[in-house]
Amino acid sequence: MAEPTFRAPKGTRDILPPESGRRRALIDAFAVQAGLGGFGEVMSPIFEDLGVFKRLGESTDVVTKEMFDFFDKGDPPQHLALRPELTASICRAYAEHRPVPPWKIWYEGPQFRYEQPQAGRYRQFSQVGVETLGADDPQADIDVIALAWRFYESLGLRQVSLLLNSLGDPSCRPAYMDALRNHLESSAAALTDQSRVTLERNPLRVLDSKRPEDQPVIDAAPLMVDYLSDDTAEHFAAVRAGLDALEIPYQISPRLVRGLDYYTRTTFEFAADALATAQNAVGGGGRYDGLVEDLGGPATPGIGFALGVDRILLACDAEDVFPGPVPTVKIFVVDVTGGSHALGVCNELRDAGIGADRSYGGRSMKAQMKVADRSGAPFAAIIGEDEVAAGEVTLRDLRGDTGQRRIPLDSLAYEVSQLLTK
Ligand code: AMP
């Protein structure tokens, strides 16, 4: 095959059928769980003022290195960016529309980060997620985590681990940050160059390092859970008790800091144990009690998560669950008289709500049967000169072993619908 002139940009992919059908089914499955939990969908713009995303934290890679930003053609031009995640957009929408709290919403769609592509890591990737704004109650945290858990279960995934931590709040975080900074600075000689640079910007992020050389210093670092204020500790205990009551297993992960700066109190991640560690993060979230206010809205607590659709599908492959949906074409119409009969027959079947397809170009019976097989349709309707003369059609079972029989053309839709309900 000749080299194509253009290819999809680096880090992006075309998602073709049947894989696209499987993705759609996954999003539908998420929509079902979100609906059952009382969440309504928000569809927000794919790009926002860059300032919206800057609130994610000036020291996060997402903001400093990975933003797809550009100027529009206005006078003066506006500095915009493709969204790297959706929580900031949702908080911007909350500050703009001031809905009645608690505002429980879900979303799905593409996100954009200028990252180095690798297996399970793309520059355009999809997330599904929920946010609950305006509820401080730990019950809201539990509901949100339980929704993600139920969603993974509904796909058939059994090897997902929930990692849980509390990052404290503005009343107790500064004391911890001082202790952490002191520890890291006094051991700076033992850290990698990259971590020493990170330490200057945000000591918390050093805990994210996966570099083995950094591990001894990280292992000896003070833990946020030991610095929690009474309120924050109580909130964390209530979240754990709720998860216990729902029998959702979790591991306390005291060094889990997450990649974005806005998190306070509850934070969590889901790891797919069937995937290699580099790509096993299938979702994460937490509380962001200061974000709406940062974006110019009223002080509003928030909790939510985003799950990576691409990674979840990799996890489904690894566990051999959640196959694609069954083909929507139920009957393939093979017309060996030239093709014009197939037109009317397909139309009638579709009117009756039965998925029907056909070949084009007046091809041979053999060629058309090959396409029929490939379509995944369980039945074929064969129309030849004989059938036309008799006002009939040959109905053939392509999957089972009931062979074929001639039936009146005008009973085709009825017969097929009967067979499909068997
Ligand atoms: P984050 O907003 O970074 O916590 O990401 C939430 C989830 O989105 C992660 O757990 C991944 O499943 C997914 N994700 C994040 N970045 C990427 C990426 N570059 N490519 C594919 N999936 C991603």
PDB file of C-alpha atoms in Angstrom, residues 7-199:
ATOM      1  CA  ARG A   7      -1.668  10.637   8.987  1.00  0.00           C
ATOM      2  CA  ALA A   8      -3.513  11.382  12.246  1.00  0.00           C
ATOM      3  CA  PRO A   9      -1.264  13.694  14.336  1.00  0.00           C
ATOM      4  CA  LYS A  10       1.195  12.125  16.783  1.00  0.00           C
ATOM      5  CA  GLY A  11      -0.538  10.881  19.916  1.00  0.00           C
ATOM      6  CA  THR A  12      -3.989  10.770  18.263  1.00  0.00           C
ATOM      7  CA  ARG A  13      -5.824   7.871  16.623  1.00  0.00           C
ATOM      8  CA  ASP A  14      -8.786   7.224  14.408  1.00  0.00           C
ATOM      9  CA  ILE A  15     -11.177   4.975  16.258  1.00  0.00           C
ATOM     10  CA  LEU A  16     -12.807   2.815  13.649  1.00  0.00           C
ATOM     11  CA  PRO A  17     -15.691   0.340  13.776  1.00  0.00           C
ATOM     12  CA  PRO A  18     -16.091  -2.074  15.454  1.00  0.00           C
ATOM     13  CA  GLU A  19     -13.871  -0.534  18.202  1.00  0.00           C
ATOM     14  CA  SER A  20     -15.832   2.713  18.048  1.00  0.00           C
ATOM     15  CA  GLY A  21     -19.028   0.750  18.812  1.00  0.00           C
ATOM     16  CA  ARG A  22     -17.390  -0.699  21.900  1.00  0.00           C
ATOM     17  CA  ARG A  23     -16.409   2.781  23.101  1.00  0.00           C
ATOM     18  CA  ARG A  24     -19.908   4.072  22.531  1.00  0.00           C
ATOM     19  CA  ALA A  25     -21.256   1.119  24.527  1.00  0.00           C
ATOM     20  CA  LEU A  26     -18.830   1.909  27.342  1.00  0.00           C
ATOM     21  CA  ILE A  27     -19.986   5.530  27.471  1.00  0.00           C
ATOM     22  CA  ASP A  28     -23.615   4.361  27.411  1.00  0.00           C
ATOM     23  CA  ALA A  29     -22.862   2.026  30.331  1.00  0.00           C
ATOM     24  CA  PHE A  30     -21.382   4.967  32.225  1.00  0.00           C
ATOM     25  CA  ALA A  31     -24.406   7.137  31.401  1.00  0.00           C
ATOM     26  CA  VAL A  32     -26.635   4.424  32.879  1.00  0.00           C
ATOM     27  CA  GLN A  33     -24.699   4.337  36.167  1.00  0.00           C
ATOM     28  CA  ALA A  34     -24.517   8.145  36.358  1.00  0.00           C
ATOM     29  CA  GLY A  35     -28.271   8.364  35.706  1.00  0.00           C
ATOM     30  CA  LEU A  36     -28.975   5.771  38.418  1.00  0.00           C
ATOM     31  CA  GLY A  37     -26.980   7.930  40.818  1.00  0.00           C
ATOM     32  CA  GLY A  38     -28.926  11.085  40.000  1.00  0.00           C
ATOM     33  CA  PHE A  39     -26.276  12.823  37.870  1.00  0.00           C
ATOM     34  CA  GLY A  40     -27.239  14.895  34.801  1.00  0.00           C
ATOM     35  CA  GLU A  41     -24.953  15.349  31.796  1.00  0.00           C
ATOM     36  CA  VAL A  42     -23.067  18.590  31.112  1.00  0.00           C
ATOM     37  CA  MET A  43     -21.680  19.268  27.646  1.00  0.00           C
ATOM     38  CA  SER A  44     -19.139  22.061  27.926  1.00  0.00           C
ATOM     39  CA  PRO A  45     -16.819  23.546  25.267  1.00  0.00           C
ATOM     40  CA  ILE A  46     -13.719  21.650  24.215  1.00  0.00           C
ATOM     41  CA  PHE A  47     -11.681  24.853  24.630  1.00  0.00           C
ATOM     42  CA  GLU A  48     -11.709  27.501  27.342  1.00  0.00           C
ATOM     43  CA  ASP A  49      -9.845  30.642  28.284  1.00  0.00           C
ATOM     44  CA  LEU A  50      -6.340  29.518  29.254  1.00  0.00           C
ATOM     45  CA  GLY A  51      -6.897  31.143  32.659  1.00  0.00           C
ATOM     46  CA  VAL A  52      -9.483  28.469  33.537  1.00  0.00           C
ATOM     47  CA  PHE A  53      -6.858  25.751  33.294  1.00  0.00           C
ATOM     48  CA  LYS A  54      -4.116  27.790  34.944  1.00  0.00           C
ATOM     49  CA  ARG A  55      -6.162  27.343  38.133  1.00  0.00           C
ATOM     50  CA  LEU A  56      -5.190  23.669  38.015  1.00  0.00           C
ATOM     51  CA  GLY A  57      -1.912  24.784  39.557  1.00  0.00           C
ATOM     52  CA  GLU A  58       1.055  26.644  38.131  1.00  0.00           C
ATOM     53  CA  SER A  59       3.387  23.852  39.186  1.00  0.00           C
ATOM     54  CA  THR A  60       1.622  20.947  37.477  1.00  0.00           C
ATOM     55  CA  ASP A  61       2.982  19.440  34.263  1.00  0.00           C
ATOM     56  CA  VAL A  62      -0.506  19.641  32.782  1.00  0.00           C
ATOM     57  CA  VAL A  63      -0.315  23.451  32.975  1.00  0.00           C
ATOM     58  CA  THR A  64       3.382  24.113  32.447  1.00  0.00           C
ATOM     59  CA  LYS A  65       4.250  21.655  29.696  1.00  0.00           C
ATOM     60  CA  GLU A  66       1.245  19.877  28.290  1.00  0.00           C
ATOM     61  CA  MET A  67      -1.303  22.524  27.335  1.00  0.00           C
ATOM     62  CA  PHE A  68      -2.462  22.811  23.715  1.00  0.00           C
ATOM     63  CA  ASP A  69      -2.915  26.600  23.780  1.00  0.00           C
ATOM     64  CA  PHE A  70      -3.499  29.088  20.987  1.00  0.00           C
ATOM     65  CA  PHE A  71      -4.711  32.635  20.289  1.00  0.00           C
ATOM     66  CA  ASP A  72      -7.977  33.258  18.486  1.00  0.00           C
ATOM     67  CA  LYS A  73      -8.415  35.860  15.735  1.00  0.00           C
ATOM     68  CA  GLY A  74     -10.055  38.468  18.002  1.00  0.00           C
ATOM     69  CA  ASP A  75      -8.792  41.999  18.599  1.00  0.00           C
ATOM     70  CA  PRO A  76      -7.327  41.709  21.142  1.00  0.00           C
ATOM     71  CA  PRO A  77      -6.809  37.976  20.671  1.00  0.00           C
ATOM     72  CA  GLN A  78      -7.996  35.672  23.442  1.00  0.00           C
ATOM     73  CA  HIS A  79      -5.553  33.096  24.796  1.00  0.00           C
ATOM     74  CA  LEU A  80      -7.412  29.786  24.661  1.00  0.00           C
ATOM     75  CA  ALA A  81      -6.518  26.157  25.354  1.00  0.00           C
ATOM     76  CA  LEU A  82      -7.936  22.756  24.503  1.00  0.00           C
ATOM     77  CA  ARG A  83      -9.157  21.244  27.760  1.00  0.00           C
ATOM     78  CA  PRO A  84      -6.659  18.889  29.444  1.00  0.00           C
ATOM     79  CA  GLU A  85      -9.371  17.699  31.874  1.00  0.00           C
ATOM     80  CA  LEU A  86     -12.937  18.646  32.722  1.00  0.00           C
ATOM     81  CA  THR A  87     -13.120  19.535  36.405  1.00  0.00           C
ATOM     82  CA  ALA A  88     -11.950  23.111  35.843  1.00  0.00           C
ATOM     83  CA  SER A  89     -14.485  23.609  33.018  1.00  0.00           C
ATOM     84  CA  ILE A  90     -17.272  22.274  35.229  1.00  0.00           C
ATOM     85  CA  CYS A  91     -16.292  24.628  38.062  1.00  0.00           C
ATOM     86  CA  ARG A  92     -16.170  27.508  35.574  1.00  0.00           C
ATOM     87  CA  ALA A  93     -19.683  26.534  34.413  1.00  0.00           C
ATOM     88  CA  TYR A  94     -20.866  26.386  38.040  1.00  0.00           C
ATOM     89  CA  ALA A  95     -19.483  29.854  38.762  1.00  0.00           C
ATOM     90  CA  GLU A  96     -21.121  31.123  35.559  1.00  0.00           C
ATOM     91  CA  HIS A  97     -24.607  29.576  35.929  1.00  0.00           C
ATOM     92  CA  ARG A  98     -24.909  29.249  39.722  1.00  0.00           C
ATOM     93  CA  PRO A  99     -27.134  26.143  39.682  1.00  0.00           C
ATOM     94  CA  VAL A 100     -28.836  25.064  42.904  1.00  0.00           C
ATOM     95  CA  PRO A 101     -26.424  22.928  44.943  1.00  0.00           C
ATOM     96  CA  PRO A 102     -25.782  20.098  45.267  1.00  0.00           C
ATOM     97  CA  TRP A 103     -25.080  20.071  41.553  1.00  0.00           C
ATOM     98  CA  LYS A 104     -24.487  16.486  40.447  1.00  0.00           C
ATOM     99  CA  ILE A 105     -23.247  16.198  36.882  1.00  0.00           C
ATOM    100  CA  TRP A 106     -21.491  13.745  34.596  1.00  0.00           C
ATOM    101  CA  TYR A 107     -19.572  14.198  31.375  1.00  0.00           C
ATOM    102  CA  GLU A 108     -17.685  12.370  28.665  1.00  0.00           C
ATOM    103  CA  GLY A 109     -15.426  13.480  25.887  1.00  0.00           C
ATOM    104  CA  PRO A 110     -11.917  14.053  24.572  1.00  0.00           C
ATOM    105  CA  GLN A 111      -9.143  15.724  26.570  1.00  0.00           C
ATOM    106  CA  PHE A 112      -5.856  17.024  25.207  1.00  0.00           C
ATOM    107  CA  ARG A 113      -2.396  16.884  26.765  1.00  0.00           C
ATOM    108  CA  TYR A 114       0.903  17.336  24.988  1.00  0.00           C
ATOM    109  CA  GLU A 115       2.507  14.230  26.463  1.00  0.00           C
ATOM    110  CA  GLN A 116       5.065  11.784  25.102  1.00  0.00           C
ATOM    111  CA  PRO A 117       2.817   9.101  23.553  1.00  0.00           C
ATOM    112  CA  GLN A 118       3.277   5.486  24.672  1.00  0.00           C
ATOM    113  CA  ALA A 119       1.036   2.469  25.233  1.00  0.00           C
ATOM    114  CA  GLY A 120      -2.139   3.790  26.897  1.00  0.00           C
ATOM    115  CA  ARG A 121      -0.909   7.408  26.822  1.00  0.00           C
ATOM    116  CA  TYR A 122      -2.150   9.705  24.074  1.00  0.00           C
ATOM    117  CA  ARG A 123      -2.302  13.410  23.275  1.00  0.00           C
ATOM    118  CA  GLN A 124      -6.030  13.124  22.658  1.00  0.00           C
ATOM    119  CA  PHE A 125      -7.752  10.710  25.014  1.00  0.00           C
ATOM    120  CA  SER A 126     -11.260  10.280  26.362  1.00  0.00           C
ATOM    121  CA  GLN A 127     -12.600  10.486  29.869  1.00  0.00           C
ATOM    122  CA  VAL A 128     -15.911   9.891  31.569  1.00  0.00           C
ATOM    123  CA  GLY A 129     -16.474  11.492  34.938  1.00  0.00           C
ATOM    124  CA  VAL A 130     -18.778  12.972  37.543  1.00  0.00           C
ATOM    125  CA  GLU A 131     -18.627  15.965  39.862  1.00  0.00           C
ATOM    126  CA  THR A 132     -20.762  16.830  42.882  1.00  0.00           C
ATOM    127  CA  LEU A 133     -20.563  20.536  43.676  1.00  0.00           C
ATOM    128  CA  GLY A 134     -21.880  22.139  46.831  1.00  0.00           C
ATOM    129  CA  ALA A 135     -21.777  19.134  49.178  1.00  0.00           C
ATOM    130  CA  ASP A 136     -19.261  18.961  51.996  1.00  0.00           C
ATOM    131  CA  ASP A 137     -20.730  15.761  53.435  1.00  0.00           C
ATOM    132  CA  PRO A 138     -18.402  12.700  53.332  1.00  0.00           C
ATOM    133  CA  GLN A 139     -21.460  10.775  52.087  1.00  0.00           C
ATOM    134  CA  ALA A 140     -21.001  12.624  48.786  1.00  0.00           C
ATOM    135  CA  ASP A 141     -17.431  11.292  48.565  1.00  0.00           C
ATOM    136  CA  ILE A 142     -18.664   7.750  49.202  1.00  0.00           C
ATOM    137  CA  ASP A 143     -21.436   8.032  46.608  1.00  0.00           C
ATOM    138  CA  VAL A 144     -18.985   9.254  43.991  1.00  0.00           C
ATOM    139  CA  ILE A 145     -16.415   6.524  44.680  1.00  0.00           C
ATOM    140  CA  ALA A 146     -19.146   3.864  44.770  1.00  0.00           C
ATOM    141  CA  LEU A 147     -20.399   5.019  41.369  1.00  0.00           C
ATOM    142  CA  ALA A 148     -16.985   4.468  39.770  1.00  0.00           C
ATOM    143  CA  TRP A 149     -16.728   1.103  41.493  1.00  0.00           C
ATOM    144  CA  ARG A 150     -20.148   0.017  40.260  1.00  0.00           C
ATOM    145  CA  PHE A 151     -19.273   1.156  36.738  1.00  0.00           C
ATOM    146  CA  TYR A 152     -16.087  -0.940  36.610  1.00  0.00           C
ATOM    147  CA  GLU A 153     -18.072  -3.903  37.944  1.00  0.00           C
ATOM    148  CA  SER A 154     -20.804  -3.391  35.355  1.00  0.00           C
ATOM    149  CA  LEU A 155     -18.203  -3.796  32.614  1.00  0.00           C
ATOM    150  CA  GLY A 156     -17.142  -7.106  34.126  1.00  0.00           C
ATOM    151  CA  LEU A 157     -13.793  -5.845  35.466  1.00  0.00           C
ATOM    152  CA  ARG A 158     -12.745  -7.722  38.602  1.00  0.00           C
ATOM    153  CA  GLN A 159      -9.096  -6.679  38.962  1.00  0.00           C
ATOM    154  CA  VAL A 160      -9.410  -3.014  39.885  1.00  0.00           C
ATOM    155  CA  SER A 161      -7.901  -1.667  43.114  1.00  0.00           C
ATOM    156  CA  LEU A 162      -9.007   1.483  44.872  1.00  0.00           C
ATOM    157  CA  LEU A 163      -6.205   3.532  46.445  1.00  0.00           C
ATOM    158  CA  LEU A 164      -7.310   6.116  48.970  1.00  0.00           C
ATOM    159  CA  ASN A 165      -5.663   9.035  50.752  1.00  0.00           C
ATOM    160  CA  SER A 166      -6.450  12.369  52.381  1.00  0.00           C
ATOM    161  CA  LEU A 167      -4.418  15.397  51.367  1.00  0.00           C
ATOM    162  CA  GLY A 168      -5.620  17.563  54.235  1.00  0.00           C
ATOM    163  CA  ASP A 169      -7.015  21.060  53.866  1.00  0.00           C
ATOM    164  CA  PRO A 170      -5.691  24.617  54.178  1.00  0.00           C
ATOM    165  CA  SER A 171      -5.836  24.354  57.972  1.00  0.00           C
ATOM    166  CA  CYS A 172      -3.381  21.459  58.187  1.00  0.00           C
ATOM    167  CA  ARG A 173      -1.615  21.218  54.830  1.00  0.00           C
ATOM    168  CA  PRO A 174       0.917  24.066  55.452  1.00  0.00           C
ATOM    169  CA  ALA A 175       2.405  22.367  58.527  1.00  0.00           C
ATOM    170  CA  TYR A 176       2.761  19.147  56.565  1.00  0.00           C
ATOM    171  CA  MET A 177       4.281  20.967  53.587  1.00  0.00           C
ATOM    172  CA  ASP A 178       6.898  22.507  55.894  1.00  0.00           C
ATOM    173  CA  ALA A 179       7.766  19.107  57.328  1.00  0.00           C
ATOM    174  CA  LEU A 180       7.928  17.558  53.868  1.00  0.00           C
ATOM    175  CA  ARG A 181      10.060  20.381  52.464  1.00  0.00           C
ATOM    176  CA  ASN A 182      12.468  20.121  55.400  1.00  0.00           C
ATOM    177  CA  HIS A 183      12.811  16.391  54.924  1.00  0.00           C
ATOM    178  CA  LEU A 184      13.344  16.614  51.158  1.00  0.00           C
ATOM    179  CA  GLU A 185      15.757  19.530  51.383  1.00  0.00           C
ATOM    180  CA  SER A 186      17.865  17.819  54.010  1.00  0.00           C
ATOM    181  CA  SER A 187      18.041  14.702  51.791  1.00  0.00           C
ATOM    182  CA  ALA A 188      18.290  16.605  48.488  1.00  0.00           C
ATOM    183  CA  ALA A 189      21.745  15.150  47.716  1.00  0.00           C
ATOM    184  CA  ALA A 190      20.148  11.693  47.499  1.00  0.00           C
ATOM    185  CA  LEU A 191      17.416  12.800  45.059  1.00  0.00           C
ATOM    186  CA  THR A 192      17.625  12.754  41.265  1.00  0.00           C
ATOM    187  CA  ASP A 193      18.204  16.059  39.410  1.00  0.00           C
ATOM    188  CA  GLN A 194      14.577  15.987  38.163  1.00  0.00           C
ATOM    189  CA  SER A 195      13.227  15.637  41.684  1.00  0.00           C
ATOM    190  CA  ARG A 196      15.423  18.453  42.942  1.00  0.00           C
ATOM    191  CA  VAL A 197      13.856  20.708  40.287  1.00  0.00           C
ATOM    192  CA  THR A 198      10.358  19.484  41.277  1.00  0.00           C
ATOM    193  CA  LEU A 199      11.186  20.185  44.924  1.00  0.00           C
TER     194      LEU A 199
END
